[in-house]
Amino acid sequence: MLVSQNASAIRPRNLYPMVYISLVFGILHALPDFPGEPCVLKMTLRNFRTILSWELKNHSVVPTHYTFWYTIMSKPEGMKIVEDCRNITRSFCDVTDVWGNMRETYVPRVDGFKGNTTLVSCTGSFFLATHMSLEPPEFEVVGFIDHINVTVKFPPIIPKILDGEGLWFYSPLVIEEQSGRIVKKHKPKINENVTGDFTYVIDKLIPNTNYCVSVYLEPTDLRAINRSPLKCTLLQPRQQSEFL
């Protein structure tokens, strides 16, 4: 389930006073809602990349292209365009390289155009630590006689959101082991500089037994947990392994 933040049909000249008021009163999580919002904005961590997507509520409005802007609530700066999301035809923007601080509130704006005419302008806010839906990472499972290797796929280059302990502080990685009715949680210590494949060994298991594994990020707040589908393996019988 995606955590969404409703977007507001307000112009930049209205946004800056609101940001200032939010800073003065220490409002961290979201700007106020406004009626007539044309878009729903959604923030998702997918394969350790931060993706902001949007959906128009009025489907009769069909922009031909979009431009994505943002500012940071803690900094009294104007809106900046994300160059990779200027005049795009897709309805999402990969902000991995510009949004990476879990302790910041980011204020995005999406303008939808048809030709040179602005059809919609949507604004929202996201505090990454609590407003981001966490999709489970990709992983593989290999079974042996009495242990399982669980390999989690990390990006080849460390994204900003993994640089430091930000993500792991708010949403630790969990490897869940299941056998019959027995469920065990493993929370491996992840190095902040991890890249590529990370392998975690679940040992002291029973040979000739079926084990299933799920991997997910566990938020420390009340957000729903997005568990991965189970991947199962039947461990080899000890006698058969010795014979082979």
PDB file of C-alpha atoms in Angstrom:
ATOM      1  CA  MET A   1       0.000   0.000   0.000  1.00  0.00           C
ATOM      2  CA  LEU A   2       1.371   3.372  -1.028  1.00  0.00           C
ATOM      3  CA  VAL A   3       1.427   6.220   1.415  1.00  0.00           C
ATOM      4  CA  SER A   4       0.101   9.227  -0.394  1.00  0.00           C
ATOM      5  CA  GLN A   5       0.115  12.918   0.353  1.00  0.00           C
ATOM      6  CA  ASN A   6      -2.630  14.964  -1.240  1.00  0.00           C
ATOM      7  CA  ALA A   7      -1.384  17.688  -3.544  1.00  0.00           C
ATOM      8  CA  SER A   8      -2.540  21.289  -3.526  1.00  0.00           C
ATOM      9  CA  ALA A   9      -3.423  23.500  -6.466  1.00  0.00           C
ATOM     10  CA  ILE A  10      -1.454  26.517  -5.304  1.00  0.00           C
ATOM     11  CA  ARG A  11       1.004  28.747  -7.100  1.00  0.00           C
ATOM     12  CA  PRO A  12       4.598  29.474  -5.983  1.00  0.00           C
ATOM     13  CA  ARG A  13       3.677  32.983  -4.774  1.00  0.00           C
ATOM     14  CA  ASN A  14       1.342  31.334  -2.253  1.00  0.00           C
ATOM     15  CA  LEU A  15       3.808  28.612  -1.311  1.00  0.00           C
ATOM     16  CA  TYR A  16       6.642  30.704   0.128  1.00  0.00           C
ATOM     17  CA  PRO A  17       4.627  32.320   2.979  1.00  0.00           C
ATOM     18  CA  MET A  18       3.333  28.872   3.922  1.00  0.00           C
ATOM     19  CA  VAL A  19       6.881  27.477   4.056  1.00  0.00           C
ATOM     20  CA  TYR A  20       7.928  30.384   6.251  1.00  0.00           C
ATOM     21  CA  ILE A  21       4.989  29.820   8.629  1.00  0.00           C
ATOM     22  CA  SER A  22       5.815  26.100   8.771  1.00  0.00           C
ATOM     23  CA  LEU A  23       9.400  26.888   9.717  1.00  0.00           C
ATOM     24  CA  VAL A  24       8.361  29.316  12.446  1.00  0.00           C
ATOM     25  CA  PHE A  25       5.986  26.873  14.115  1.00  0.00           C
ATOM     26  CA  GLY A  26       8.140  23.796  13.572  1.00  0.00           C
ATOM     27  CA  ILE A  27       5.641  21.951  11.347  1.00  0.00           C
ATOM     28  CA  LEU A  28       7.630  18.983  10.030  1.00  0.00           C
ATOM     29  CA  HIS A  29       5.252  16.570   8.391  1.00  0.00           C
ATOM     30  CA  ALA A  30       2.855  18.194   5.936  1.00  0.00           C
ATOM     31  CA  LEU A  31       1.415  21.406   4.633  1.00  0.00           C
ATOM     32  CA  PRO A  32      -2.317  21.988   5.177  1.00  0.00           C
ATOM     33  CA  ASP A  33      -4.762  20.393   2.787  1.00  0.00           C
ATOM     34  CA  PHE A  34      -6.684  22.572   0.339  1.00  0.00           C
ATOM     35  CA  PRO A  35      -9.946  21.900  -1.518  1.00  0.00           C
ATOM     36  CA  GLY A  36      -9.922  21.281  -5.252  1.00  0.00           C
ATOM     37  CA  GLU A  37      -6.622  19.420  -5.305  1.00  0.00           C
ATOM     38  CA  PRO A  38      -5.968  18.213  -8.871  1.00  0.00           C
ATOM     39  CA  CYS A  39      -3.352  15.537  -8.104  1.00  0.00           C
ATOM     40  CA  VAL A  40      -2.391  12.838  -5.643  1.00  0.00           C
ATOM     41  CA  LEU A  41       1.371  12.619  -5.046  1.00  0.00           C
ATOM     42  CA  LYS A  42       2.977   9.385  -3.868  1.00  0.00           C
ATOM     43  CA  MET A  43       6.484   8.853  -2.504  1.00  0.00           C
ATOM     44  CA  THR A  44       7.986   5.369  -2.830  1.00  0.00           C
ATOM     45  CA  LEU A  45      11.344   3.775  -2.050  1.00  0.00           C
ATOM     46  CA  ARG A  46      11.780   1.225  -4.859  1.00  0.00           C
ATOM     47  CA  ASN A  47      14.997  -0.787  -5.129  1.00  0.00           C
ATOM     48  CA  PHE A  48      16.551   1.834  -2.825  1.00  0.00           C
ATOM     49  CA  ARG A  49      15.646   4.632  -5.214  1.00  0.00           C
ATOM     50  CA  THR A  50      13.304   7.454  -4.185  1.00  0.00           C
ATOM     51  CA  ILE A  51      10.498   7.817  -6.721  1.00  0.00           C
ATOM     52  CA  LEU A  52       7.812  10.496  -6.618  1.00  0.00           C
ATOM     53  CA  SER A  53       4.780   9.770  -8.792  1.00  0.00           C
ATOM     54  CA  TRP A  54       1.517  11.609  -9.389  1.00  0.00           C
ATOM     55  CA  GLU A  55      -1.986  10.869 -10.596  1.00  0.00           C
ATOM     56  CA  LEU A  56      -4.502  13.414 -11.848  1.00  0.00           C
ATOM     57  CA  LYS A  57      -7.904  13.267 -10.182  1.00  0.00           C
ATOM     58  CA  ASN A  58      -9.655  14.698 -13.229  1.00  0.00           C
ATOM     59  CA  HIS A  59      -8.957  12.189 -15.990  1.00  0.00           C
ATOM     60  CA  SER A  60     -10.433  14.490 -18.623  1.00  0.00           C
ATOM     61  CA  VAL A  61      -7.381  16.737 -18.119  1.00  0.00           C
ATOM     62  CA  VAL A  62      -4.564  15.207 -20.170  1.00  0.00           C
ATOM     63  CA  PRO A  63      -1.244  17.100 -20.103  1.00  0.00           C
ATOM     64  CA  THR A  64       1.238  16.222 -22.822  1.00  0.00           C
ATOM     65  CA  HIS A  65       4.259  16.823 -20.591  1.00  0.00           C
ATOM     66  CA  TYR A  66       5.261  17.701 -17.022  1.00  0.00           C
ATOM     67  CA  THR A  67       7.989  19.635 -15.225  1.00  0.00           C
ATOM     68  CA  PHE A  68       8.987  18.789 -11.656  1.00  0.00           C
ATOM     69  CA  TRP A  69      10.129  21.371  -9.102  1.00  0.00           C
ATOM     70  CA  TYR A  70      11.031  21.175  -5.415  1.00  0.00           C
ATOM     71  CA  THR A  71      12.329  23.050  -2.415  1.00  0.00           C
ATOM     72  CA  ILE A  72      13.387  22.025   1.102  1.00  0.00           C
ATOM     73  CA  MET A  73      11.293  23.325   3.953  1.00  0.00           C
ATOM     74  CA  SER A  74      14.246  23.984   6.270  1.00  0.00           C
ATOM     75  CA  LYS A  75      15.940  26.207   3.681  1.00  0.00           C
ATOM     76  CA  PRO A  76      14.419  29.569   2.654  1.00  0.00           C
ATOM     77  CA  GLU A  77      15.030  28.955  -1.045  1.00  0.00           C
ATOM     78  CA  GLY A  78      12.865  29.175  -4.121  1.00  0.00           C
ATOM     79  CA  MET A  79      11.664  26.225  -6.188  1.00  0.00           C
ATOM     80  CA  LYS A  80      14.319  24.437  -8.267  1.00  0.00           C
ATOM     81  CA  ILE A  81      13.709  22.326 -11.365  1.00  0.00           C
ATOM     82  CA  VAL A  82      14.978  18.738 -11.414  1.00  0.00           C
ATOM     83  CA  GLU A  83      16.647  18.787 -14.833  1.00  0.00           C
ATOM     84  CA  ASP A  84      16.027  15.087 -15.504  1.00  0.00           C
ATOM     85  CA  CYS A  85      12.314  15.771 -14.990  1.00  0.00           C
ATOM     86  CA  ARG A  86      11.901  18.832 -17.198  1.00  0.00           C
ATOM     87  CA  ASN A  87       9.304  18.460 -19.989  1.00  0.00           C
ATOM     88  CA  ILE A  88       8.842  14.724 -19.379  1.00  0.00           C
ATOM     89  CA  THR A  89       5.910  12.650 -20.627  1.00  0.00           C
ATOM     90  CA  ARG A  90       5.974  10.109 -17.764  1.00  0.00           C
ATOM     91  CA  SER A  91       4.054  10.643 -14.515  1.00  0.00           C
ATOM     92  CA  PHE A  92       6.941  10.106 -12.089  1.00  0.00           C
ATOM     93  CA  CYS A  93      10.312  11.589 -11.224  1.00  0.00           C
ATOM     94  CA  ASP A  94      13.340   9.765  -9.838  1.00  0.00           C
ATOM     95  CA  VAL A  95      14.623  12.107  -7.123  1.00  0.00           C
ATOM     96  CA  THR A  96      17.283   9.744  -5.743  1.00  0.00           C
ATOM     97  CA  ASP A  97      20.114  12.135  -6.532  1.00  0.00           C
ATOM     98  CA  VAL A  98      18.416  15.204  -5.012  1.00  0.00           C
ATOM     99  CA  TRP A  99      16.305  13.824  -2.128  1.00  0.00           C
ATOM    100  CA  GLY A 100      18.370  11.852   0.355  1.00  0.00           C
ATOM    101  CA  ASN A 101      17.968  13.295   3.854  1.00  0.00           C
ATOM    102  CA  MET A 102      15.469  11.289   5.900  1.00  0.00           C
ATOM    103  CA  ARG A 103      15.204  14.166   8.390  1.00  0.00           C
ATOM    104  CA  GLU A 104      14.122  16.783   5.838  1.00  0.00           C
ATOM    105  CA  THR A 105      10.690  17.789   4.582  1.00  0.00           C
ATOM    106  CA  TYR A 106      10.660  18.203   0.806  1.00  0.00           C
ATOM    107  CA  VAL A 107       8.068  20.354  -0.966  1.00  0.00           C
ATOM    108  CA  PRO A 108       7.464  19.178  -4.560  1.00  0.00           C
ATOM    109  CA  ARG A 109       5.522  20.865  -7.344  1.00  0.00           C
ATOM    110  CA  VAL A 110       4.380  19.263 -10.576  1.00  0.00           C
ATOM    111  CA  ASP A 111       3.240  21.435 -13.491  1.00  0.00           C
ATOM    112  CA  GLY A 112       1.322  19.738 -16.287  1.00  0.00           C
ATOM    113  CA  PHE A 113       1.265  21.354 -19.743  1.00  0.00           C
ATOM    114  CA  LYS A 114      -0.414  20.984 -23.087  1.00  0.00           C
ATOM    115  CA  GLY A 115       1.734  22.841 -25.536  1.00  0.00           C
ATOM    116  CA  ASN A 116       2.642  26.078 -23.771  1.00  0.00           C
ATOM    117  CA  THR A 117      -0.528  26.098 -21.646  1.00  0.00           C
ATOM    118  CA  THR A 118      -0.372  25.083 -17.969  1.00  0.00           C
ATOM    119  CA  LEU A 119      -3.283  22.719 -17.258  1.00  0.00           C
ATOM    120  CA  VAL A 120      -2.488  21.756 -13.644  1.00  0.00           C
ATOM    121  CA  SER A 121      -0.104  22.735 -10.882  1.00  0.00           C
ATOM    122  CA  CYS A 122       0.142  20.354  -7.906  1.00  0.00           C
ATOM    123  CA  THR A 123       2.029  20.906  -4.662  1.00  0.00           C
ATOM    124  CA  GLY A 124       2.508  18.701  -1.578  1.00  0.00           C
ATOM    125  CA  SER A 125       5.068  17.909   1.110  1.00  0.00           C
ATOM    126  CA  PHE A 126       6.940  14.803   2.241  1.00  0.00           C
ATOM    127  CA  PHE A 127       8.904  14.093   5.401  1.00  0.00           C
ATOM    128  CA  LEU A 128      10.828  11.083   4.102  1.00  0.00           C
ATOM    129  CA  ALA A 129      11.103   9.318   7.464  1.00  0.00           C
ATOM    130  CA  THR A 130       7.314   8.876   7.707  1.00  0.00           C
ATOM    131  CA  HIS A 131       5.708   9.720   4.358  1.00  0.00           C
ATOM    132  CA  MET A 132       7.490   7.239   2.104  1.00  0.00           C
ATOM    133  CA  SER A 133       6.139   3.827   1.173  1.00  0.00           C
ATOM    134  CA  LEU A 134       8.869   1.186   1.492  1.00  0.00           C
ATOM    135  CA  GLU A 135       8.899  -1.505  -1.166  1.00  0.00           C
ATOM    136  CA  PRO A 136      10.832  -4.680  -0.277  1.00  0.00           C
ATOM    137  CA  PRO A 137      14.264  -5.075  -1.870  1.00  0.00           C
ATOM    138  CA  GLU A 138      15.095  -7.787  -4.384  1.00  0.00           C
ATOM    139  CA  PHE A 139      16.719 -10.903  -2.927  1.00  0.00           C
ATOM    140  CA  GLU A 140      17.617 -14.530  -3.641  1.00  0.00           C
ATOM    141  CA  VAL A 141      17.618 -17.616  -1.397  1.00  0.00           C
ATOM    142  CA  VAL A 142      19.919 -20.657  -1.670  1.00  0.00           C
ATOM    143  CA  GLY A 143      19.513 -23.646   0.667  1.00  0.00           C
ATOM    144  CA  PHE A 144      22.232 -26.069   1.775  1.00  0.00           C
ATOM    145  CA  ILE A 145      22.211 -28.846   4.419  1.00  0.00           C
ATOM    146  CA  ASP A 146      21.734 -26.849   7.610  1.00  0.00           C
ATOM    147  CA  HIS A 147      21.850 -23.210   6.518  1.00  0.00           C
ATOM    148  CA  ILE A 148      20.419 -20.721   4.033  1.00  0.00           C
ATOM    149  CA  ASN A 149      22.177 -17.917   2.186  1.00  0.00           C
ATOM    150  CA  VAL A 150      19.924 -14.869   1.696  1.00  0.00           C
ATOM    151  CA  THR A 151      21.386 -12.407  -0.814  1.00  0.00           C
ATOM    152  CA  VAL A 152      19.878  -8.910  -0.843  1.00  0.00           C
ATOM    153  CA  LYS A 153      20.451  -6.745  -3.918  1.00  0.00           C
ATOM    154  CA  PHE A 154      21.844  -3.271  -3.219  1.00  0.00           C
ATOM    155  CA  PRO A 155      22.632  -0.603  -5.847  1.00  0.00           C
ATOM    156  CA  PRO A 156      26.154  -0.624  -7.341  1.00  0.00           C
ATOM    157  CA  ILE A 157      26.541   3.033  -6.309  1.00  0.00           C
ATOM    158  CA  ILE A 158      25.437   4.220  -2.867  1.00  0.00           C
ATOM    159  CA  PRO A 159      22.379   6.506  -3.190  1.00  0.00           C
ATOM    160  CA  LYS A 160      22.091   9.481  -0.841  1.00  0.00           C
ATOM    161  CA  ILE A 161      19.361   7.826   1.196  1.00  0.00           C
ATOM    162  CA  LEU A 162      21.746   4.975   2.146  1.00  0.00           C
ATOM    163  CA  ASP A 163      24.722   7.224   2.818  1.00  0.00           C
ATOM    164  CA  GLY A 164      24.899   7.201   6.604  1.00  0.00           C
ATOM    165  CA  GLU A 165      22.398   5.692   9.042  1.00  0.00           C
ATOM    166  CA  GLY A 166      19.304   7.646   7.975  1.00  0.00           C
ATOM    167  CA  LEU A 167      17.281   4.885   6.326  1.00  0.00           C
ATOM    168  CA  TRP A 168      18.452   2.134   8.681  1.00  0.00           C
ATOM    169  CA  PHE A 169      17.573   4.229  11.738  1.00  0.00           C
ATOM    170  CA  TYR A 170      13.974   4.755  10.609  1.00  0.00           C
ATOM    171  CA  SER A 171      13.447   1.508   8.674  1.00  0.00           C
ATOM    172  CA  PRO A 172      15.816  -1.386   9.496  1.00  0.00           C
ATOM    173  CA  LEU A 173      16.180  -4.322   7.118  1.00  0.00           C
ATOM    174  CA  VAL A 174      14.394  -7.481   8.292  1.00  0.00           C
ATOM    175  CA  ILE A 175      14.897 -11.039   7.019  1.00  0.00           C
ATOM    176  CA  GLU A 176      12.022 -13.191   8.189  1.00  0.00           C
ATOM    177  CA  GLU A 177      12.516 -16.966   8.363  1.00  0.00           C
ATOM    178  CA  GLN A 178       9.499 -19.295   8.426  1.00  0.00           C
ATOM    179  CA  SER A 179       9.253 -23.038   8.933  1.00  0.00           C
ATOM    180  CA  GLY A 180       5.806 -24.427   9.649  1.00  0.00           C
ATOM    181  CA  ARG A 181       4.324 -22.206  12.341  1.00  0.00           C
ATOM    182  CA  ILE A 182       7.695 -20.978  13.581  1.00  0.00           C
ATOM    183  CA  VAL A 183       8.634 -17.456  12.484  1.00  0.00           C
ATOM    184  CA  LYS A 184      11.971 -15.827  13.338  1.00  0.00           C
ATOM    185  CA  LYS A 185      13.114 -12.292  12.577  1.00  0.00           C
ATOM    186  CA  HIS A 186      16.697 -11.463  11.711  1.00  0.00           C
ATOM    187  CA  LYS A 187      17.909  -7.845  11.654  1.00  0.00           C
ATOM    188  CA  PRO A 188      21.367  -7.846  10.093  1.00  0.00           C
ATOM    189  CA  LYS A 189      23.703  -4.959  10.726  1.00  0.00           C
ATOM    190  CA  ILE A 190      24.082  -3.167   7.410  1.00  0.00           C
ATOM    191  CA  ASN A 191      27.276  -1.292   6.657  1.00  0.00           C
ATOM    192  CA  GLU A 192      26.448   2.247   5.537  1.00  0.00           C
ATOM    193  CA  ASN A 193      28.769   1.786   2.543  1.00  0.00           C
ATOM    194  CA  VAL A 194      27.156  -1.423   1.305  1.00  0.00           C
ATOM    195  CA  THR A 195      26.908  -1.837  -2.478  1.00  0.00           C
ATOM    196  CA  GLY A 196      26.053  -4.754  -4.766  1.00  0.00           C
ATOM    197  CA  ASP A 197      25.104  -8.112  -3.232  1.00  0.00           C
ATOM    198  CA  PHE A 198      24.841  -8.468   0.551  1.00  0.00           C
ATOM    199  CA  THR A 199      24.658 -12.061   1.820  1.00  0.00           C
ATOM    200  CA  TYR A 200      23.247 -13.014   5.206  1.00  0.00           C
ATOM    201  CA  VAL A 201      23.566 -16.597   6.497  1.00  0.00           C
ATOM    202  CA  ILE A 202      20.777 -18.209   8.519  1.00  0.00           C
ATOM    203  CA  ASP A 203      22.428 -21.231  10.134  1.00  0.00           C
ATOM    204  CA  LYS A 204      21.711 -24.034  12.643  1.00  0.00           C
ATOM    205  CA  LEU A 205      18.740 -25.210  10.593  1.00  0.00           C
ATOM    206  CA  ILE A 206      17.262 -28.719  10.349  1.00  0.00           C
ATOM    207  CA  PRO A 207      18.208 -30.758   7.250  1.00  0.00           C
ATOM    208  CA  ASN A 208      15.460 -32.082   4.979  1.00  0.00           C
ATOM    209  CA  THR A 209      13.159 -29.243   6.090  1.00  0.00           C
ATOM    210  CA  ASN A 210      11.360 -26.606   4.056  1.00  0.00           C
ATOM    211  CA  TYR A 211      12.180 -22.992   4.949  1.00  0.00           C
ATOM    212  CA  CYS A 212      10.646 -19.826   3.519  1.00  0.00           C
ATOM    213  CA  VAL A 213      12.116 -16.327   3.630  1.00  0.00           C
ATOM    214  CA  SER A 214      10.649 -12.839   3.299  1.00  0.00           C
ATOM    215  CA  VAL A 215      12.690  -9.629   3.201  1.00  0.00           C
ATOM    216  CA  TYR A 216      11.374  -6.146   3.948  1.00  0.00           C
ATOM    217  CA  LEU A 217      12.071  -2.769   5.503  1.00  0.00           C
ATOM    218  CA  GLU A 218      10.319  -2.357   8.854  1.00  0.00           C
ATOM    219  CA  PRO A 219       9.209   1.234   9.569  1.00  0.00           C
ATOM    220  CA  THR A 220       9.536   2.387  13.160  1.00  0.00           C
ATOM    221  CA  ASP A 221       6.192   4.215  12.987  1.00  0.00           C
ATOM    222  CA  LEU A 222       2.685   2.896  12.256  1.00  0.00           C
ATOM    223  CA  ARG A 223       3.028   2.585   8.486  1.00  0.00           C
ATOM    224  CA  ALA A 224       2.016  -0.713   6.923  1.00  0.00           C
ATOM    225  CA  ILE A 225       4.805  -3.226   6.284  1.00  0.00           C
ATOM    226  CA  ASN A 226       5.256  -4.219   2.643  1.00  0.00           C
ATOM    227  CA  ARG A 227       6.579  -7.782   2.875  1.00  0.00           C
ATOM    228  CA  SER A 228       8.112  -9.446  -0.127  1.00  0.00           C
ATOM    229  CA  PRO A 229       6.543 -12.641  -1.471  1.00  0.00           C
ATOM    230  CA  LEU A 230       7.972 -15.713   0.231  1.00  0.00           C
ATOM    231  CA  LYS A 231      10.863 -17.556  -1.385  1.00  0.00           C
ATOM    232  CA  CYS A 232      11.205 -21.146  -0.181  1.00  0.00           C
ATOM    233  CA  THR A 233      13.870 -23.831  -0.282  1.00  0.00           C
ATOM    234  CA  LEU A 234      13.945 -27.455   0.864  1.00  0.00           C
ATOM    235  CA  LEU A 235      17.217 -28.158   2.633  1.00  0.00           C
ATOM    236  CA  GLN A 236      19.156 -31.231   1.511  1.00  0.00           C
ATOM    237  CA  PRO A 237      18.992 -34.388   3.636  1.00  0.00           C
ATOM    238  CA  ARG A 238      22.288 -34.932   5.432  1.00  0.00           C
ATOM    239  CA  GLN A 239      22.788 -38.520   4.199  1.00  0.00           C
ATOM    240  CA  GLN A 240      22.061 -37.584   0.589  1.00  0.00           C
ATOM    241  CA  SER A 241      24.534 -34.692   0.775  1.00  0.00           C
ATOM    242  CA  GLU A 242      27.259 -36.932   2.186  1.00  0.00           C
ATOM    243  CA  PHE A 243      26.640 -39.509  -0.548  1.00  0.00           C
ATOM    244  CA  LEU A 244      26.901 -36.837  -3.255  1.00  0.00           C
TER     245      LEU A 244
END
